């Protein structure tokens, strides 16, 4: 395994640690902020102290690292991978760009219906709408490939959890908890996809 691939295998875990660290650190620094009640994006909303730092670290940097993971995944696909697998990998890359865009398009907490907030919501929608079918297609395309079994299973689980969060979870649990569940599922998938660098691309 090359040095470059060895380094890429840690990008997923690093992304997860960066996001969790930023969420906890900036959340602790913001008076009155609740990890259970408040959405993650509040920490990066316009007018909130240190919003730029949070957006750059938690969304832009993590989204960029996620894009690197998904691009590397596409390069490592089996040489006989069909269109289902390749389209799935491409959609997960698009999802990473949506996550990154959330940091470039912050919410306006004083008006959730204005264009700024609508653009942030669009980026969030791009994140999950691209990821769910992308992960499903990745899982479908990896069926029967033993060395990719972990990623195939992780893709199914993450797709189900993110879809549940996007469509149903907010009705069953506090919004803050629901949103974090979706992000954790996505970050866990990134970890598996990143560590999958160790898998044989020929299988």
Tab-separated table of C-alpha atoms in Angstrom:
chain	number	residue	atom	x	y	z
A	1	UNK	CA	0.000	0.000	0.000
A	2	UNK	CA	1.444	3.411	-0.988
A	3	UNK	CA	2.124	6.154	1.535
A	4	UNK	CA	-0.593	8.262	-0.078
A	5	UNK	CA	-3.205	5.546	0.325
A	6	UNK	CA	-2.033	4.875	3.858
A	7	UNK	CA	-2.644	8.529	4.717
A	8	UNK	CA	-6.043	8.578	2.993
A	9	UNK	CA	-7.189	5.669	5.115
A	10	UNK	CA	-7.269	8.025	8.112
A	11	UNK	CA	-9.165	10.868	6.443
A	12	UNK	CA	-12.593	9.505	7.427
A	13	UNK	CA	-11.791	9.134	11.141
A	14	UNK	CA	-10.092	12.552	11.148
A	15	UNK	CA	-13.204	14.099	9.593
A	16	UNK	CA	-15.403	12.573	12.272
A	17	UNK	CA	-13.125	13.784	15.074
A	18	UNK	CA	-12.984	17.293	13.607
A	19	UNK	CA	-16.760	17.539	13.327
A	20	UNK	CA	-17.455	16.191	16.807
A	21	UNK	CA	-14.720	18.344	18.320
A	22	UNK	CA	-16.030	21.492	16.630
A	23	UNK	CA	-19.599	20.707	17.633
A	24	UNK	CA	-18.702	20.167	21.273
A	25	UNK	CA	-16.187	23.007	21.525
A	26	UNK	CA	-18.188	25.728	19.807
A	27	UNK	CA	-21.384	24.489	21.438
A	28	UNK	CA	-19.842	24.782	24.893
A	29	UNK	CA	-18.629	28.300	24.082
A	30	UNK	CA	-22.075	29.539	23.007
A	31	UNK	CA	-24.196	30.464	26.005
A	32	UNK	CA	-27.569	28.725	26.086
A	33	UNK	CA	-26.768	26.326	23.267
A	34	UNK	CA	-28.217	22.831	23.702
A	35	UNK	CA	-26.880	19.821	21.805
A	36	UNK	CA	-30.269	18.169	22.310
A	37	UNK	CA	-32.550	20.978	21.198
A	38	UNK	CA	-30.662	23.187	18.749
A	39	UNK	CA	-29.696	22.285	15.175
A	40	UNK	CA	-25.990	22.070	14.378
A	41	UNK	CA	-26.203	24.975	11.927
A	42	UNK	CA	-27.105	27.422	14.701
A	43	UNK	CA	-23.419	27.477	15.655
A	44	UNK	CA	-22.608	28.838	12.208
A	45	UNK	CA	-25.610	31.132	11.801
A	46	UNK	CA	-25.182	34.789	10.903
A	47	UNK	CA	-24.477	36.963	13.918
A	48	UNK	CA	-23.520	34.075	16.219
A	49	UNK	CA	-20.097	34.480	17.875
A	50	UNK	CA	-17.325	32.504	16.123
A	51	UNK	CA	-19.745	31.412	13.400
A	52	UNK	CA	-17.127	31.719	10.654
A	53	UNK	CA	-14.698	29.492	12.522
A	54	UNK	CA	-17.344	26.851	13.078
A	55	UNK	CA	-18.488	26.898	9.460
A	56	UNK	CA	-14.940	26.594	8.130
A	57	UNK	CA	-13.993	23.783	10.480
A	58	UNK	CA	-17.170	21.738	10.855
A	59	UNK	CA	-18.685	22.108	7.393
A	60	UNK	CA	-16.120	23.344	4.865
A	61	UNK	CA	-13.082	21.402	6.065
A	62	UNK	CA	-15.009	18.249	6.939
A	63	UNK	CA	-16.940	18.469	3.671
A	64	UNK	CA	-13.702	18.860	1.740
A	65	UNK	CA	-12.190	15.828	3.466
A	66	UNK	CA	-15.365	13.869	2.767
A	67	UNK	CA	-15.099	14.818	-0.903
A	68	UNK	CA	-11.530	13.489	-0.910
A	69	UNK	CA	-12.743	10.189	0.591
A	70	UNK	CA	-15.489	9.761	-1.996
A	71	UNK	CA	-13.208	10.671	-4.909
A	72	UNK	CA	-10.649	8.155	-3.678
A	73	UNK	CA	-13.396	5.575	-3.319
A	74	UNK	CA	-14.375	6.105	-6.944
A	75	UNK	CA	-10.762	5.601	-8.024
A	76	UNK	CA	-10.531	2.372	-6.028
A	77	UNK	CA	-13.652	0.756	-7.395
A	78	UNK	CA	-13.207	-2.732	-8.864
A	79	UNK	CA	-12.031	-2.608	-12.455
A	80	UNK	CA	-15.228	-4.336	-13.589
A	81	UNK	CA	-17.502	-1.993	-11.636
A	82	UNK	CA	-20.685	-1.235	-13.559
A	83	UNK	CA	-22.622	1.991	-13.849
A	84	UNK	CA	-24.635	1.313	-10.673
A	85	UNK	CA	-21.534	1.370	-8.501
A	86	UNK	CA	-19.928	4.297	-10.311
A	87	UNK	CA	-23.071	6.432	-10.180
A	88	UNK	CA	-23.444	5.601	-6.481
A	89	UNK	CA	-19.898	6.724	-5.749
A	90	UNK	CA	-20.465	9.913	-7.735
A	91	UNK	CA	-23.606	10.693	-5.736
A	92	UNK	CA	-21.737	10.296	-2.451
A	93	UNK	CA	-19.224	12.849	-3.775
A	94	UNK	CA	-22.101	15.214	-4.571
A	95	UNK	CA	-23.383	14.675	-1.028
A	96	UNK	CA	-19.994	15.741	0.366
A	97	UNK	CA	-20.188	18.940	-1.679
A	98	UNK	CA	-23.635	19.608	-0.225
A	99	UNK	CA	-22.218	19.234	3.281
A	100	UNK	CA	-19.387	21.633	2.432
A	101	UNK	CA	-21.874	24.128	0.988
A	102	UNK	CA	-23.730	24.324	4.301
A	103	UNK	CA	-20.686	26.119	5.702
A	104	UNK	CA	-20.594	28.590	2.827
A	105	UNK	CA	-24.335	29.309	3.044
A	106	UNK	CA	-25.056	30.007	6.738
A	107	UNK	CA	-28.489	30.320	8.242
A	108	UNK	CA	-30.042	33.650	9.174
A	109	UNK	CA	-31.501	32.955	12.649
A	110	UNK	CA	-33.681	36.073	12.487
A	111	UNK	CA	-35.487	34.954	9.340
A	112	UNK	CA	-35.598	31.279	8.459
A	113	UNK	CA	-37.604	31.985	5.310
A	114	UNK	CA	-35.261	34.466	3.648
A	115	UNK	CA	-32.967	33.543	0.694
A	116	UNK	CA	-29.896	32.924	2.895
A	117	UNK	CA	-31.682	30.381	5.045
A	118	UNK	CA	-33.318	28.831	1.995
A	119	UNK	CA	-29.910	28.300	0.380
A	120	UNK	CA	-28.618	26.619	3.524
A	121	UNK	CA	-31.674	24.355	3.558
A	122	UNK	CA	-31.053	23.535	-0.108
A	123	UNK	CA	-27.458	22.540	0.682
A	124	UNK	CA	-28.708	20.324	3.527
A	125	UNK	CA	-31.216	18.721	1.177
A	126	UNK	CA	-28.502	18.115	-1.408
A	127	UNK	CA	-26.444	16.387	1.280
A	128	UNK	CA	-29.062	13.783	2.178
A	129	UNK	CA	-30.909	13.497	-1.146
A	130	UNK	CA	-27.621	12.659	-2.886
A	131	UNK	CA	-26.273	10.430	-0.136
A	132	UNK	CA	-29.240	8.097	0.369
A	133	UNK	CA	-29.522	6.800	-3.221
A	134	UNK	CA	-25.751	7.012	-3.610
A	135	UNK	CA	-25.138	4.740	-0.631
A	136	UNK	CA	-27.861	2.350	-1.793
A	137	UNK	CA	-26.277	2.100	-5.243
A	138	UNK	CA	-22.845	1.537	-3.720
A	139	UNK	CA	-24.253	-1.305	-1.613
A	140	UNK	CA	-26.047	-2.768	-4.627
A	141	UNK	CA	-22.971	-2.562	-6.813
A	142	UNK	CA	-20.762	-4.233	-4.203
A	143	UNK	CA	-22.964	-7.294	-3.729
A	144	UNK	CA	-20.991	-10.508	-3.840
A	145	UNK	CA	-17.598	-8.841	-3.431
A	146	UNK	CA	-16.195	-10.301	-0.226
A	147	UNK	CA	-13.455	-7.759	0.406
A	148	UNK	CA	-15.957	-4.895	0.107
A	149	UNK	CA	-18.573	-6.451	2.393
A	150	UNK	CA	-17.998	-3.983	5.253
A	151	UNK	CA	-18.610	-0.974	3.015
A	152	UNK	CA	-21.682	-2.559	1.437
A	153	UNK	CA	-23.235	-3.166	4.856
A	154	UNK	CA	-22.263	0.268	6.149
A	155	UNK	CA	-23.839	1.837	3.063
A	156	UNK	CA	-27.191	0.159	3.685
A	157	UNK	CA	-27.239	1.093	7.378
A	158	UNK	CA	-26.150	4.694	6.801
A	159	UNK	CA	-28.665	5.201	3.982
A	160	UNK	CA	-31.514	3.945	6.166
A	161	UNK	CA	-30.506	6.106	9.128
A	162	UNK	CA	-30.069	9.278	7.084
A	163	UNK	CA	-33.402	8.706	5.337
A	164	UNK	CA	-35.087	8.089	8.703
A	165	UNK	CA	-33.613	11.308	10.090
A	166	UNK	CA	-34.610	13.371	7.064
A	167	UNK	CA	-38.202	12.149	6.873
A	168	UNK	CA	-39.336	10.827	10.243
A	169	UNK	CA	-36.981	11.352	13.170
A	170	UNK	CA	-37.908	14.969	13.898
A	171	UNK	CA	-41.437	13.769	14.704
A	172	UNK	CA	-40.177	11.190	17.195
A	173	UNK	CA	-37.303	12.894	19.027
A	174	UNK	CA	-35.820	16.342	19.672
A	175	UNK	CA	-34.610	17.991	16.468
A	176	UNK	CA	-31.058	18.326	17.727
A	177	UNK	CA	-30.796	14.628	18.520
A	178	UNK	CA	-32.369	13.608	15.212
A	179	UNK	CA	-30.024	15.737	13.123
A	180	UNK	CA	-26.946	14.522	14.976
A	181	UNK	CA	-28.001	10.927	14.424
A	182	UNK	CA	-27.967	11.536	10.681
A	183	UNK	CA	-24.579	13.205	10.752
A	184	UNK	CA	-23.109	10.413	12.880
A	185	UNK	CA	-24.386	7.812	10.397
A	186	UNK	CA	-22.803	9.716	7.511
A	187	UNK	CA	-19.501	10.214	9.341
A	188	UNK	CA	-19.387	6.535	10.285
A	189	UNK	CA	-19.899	5.653	6.619
A	190	UNK	CA	-17.011	7.957	5.718
A	191	UNK	CA	-14.809	6.138	8.226
A	192	UNK	CA	-15.599	2.761	6.670
A	193	UNK	CA	-15.170	4.100	3.129
A	194	UNK	CA	-11.859	5.716	4.053
A	195	UNK	CA	-10.449	2.698	5.876
A	196	UNK	CA	-11.527	0.664	2.890
A	197	UNK	CA	-8.380	1.909	1.182
A	198	UNK	CA	-6.897	-1.307	2.541
A	199	UNK	CA	-9.266	-3.365	0.412
A	200	UNK	CA	-8.157	-4.875	-2.879
A	201	UNK	CA	-9.351	-2.799	-5.785
A	202	UNK	CA	-9.425	-5.863	-8.016
A	203	UNK	CA	-12.128	-7.630	-6.031
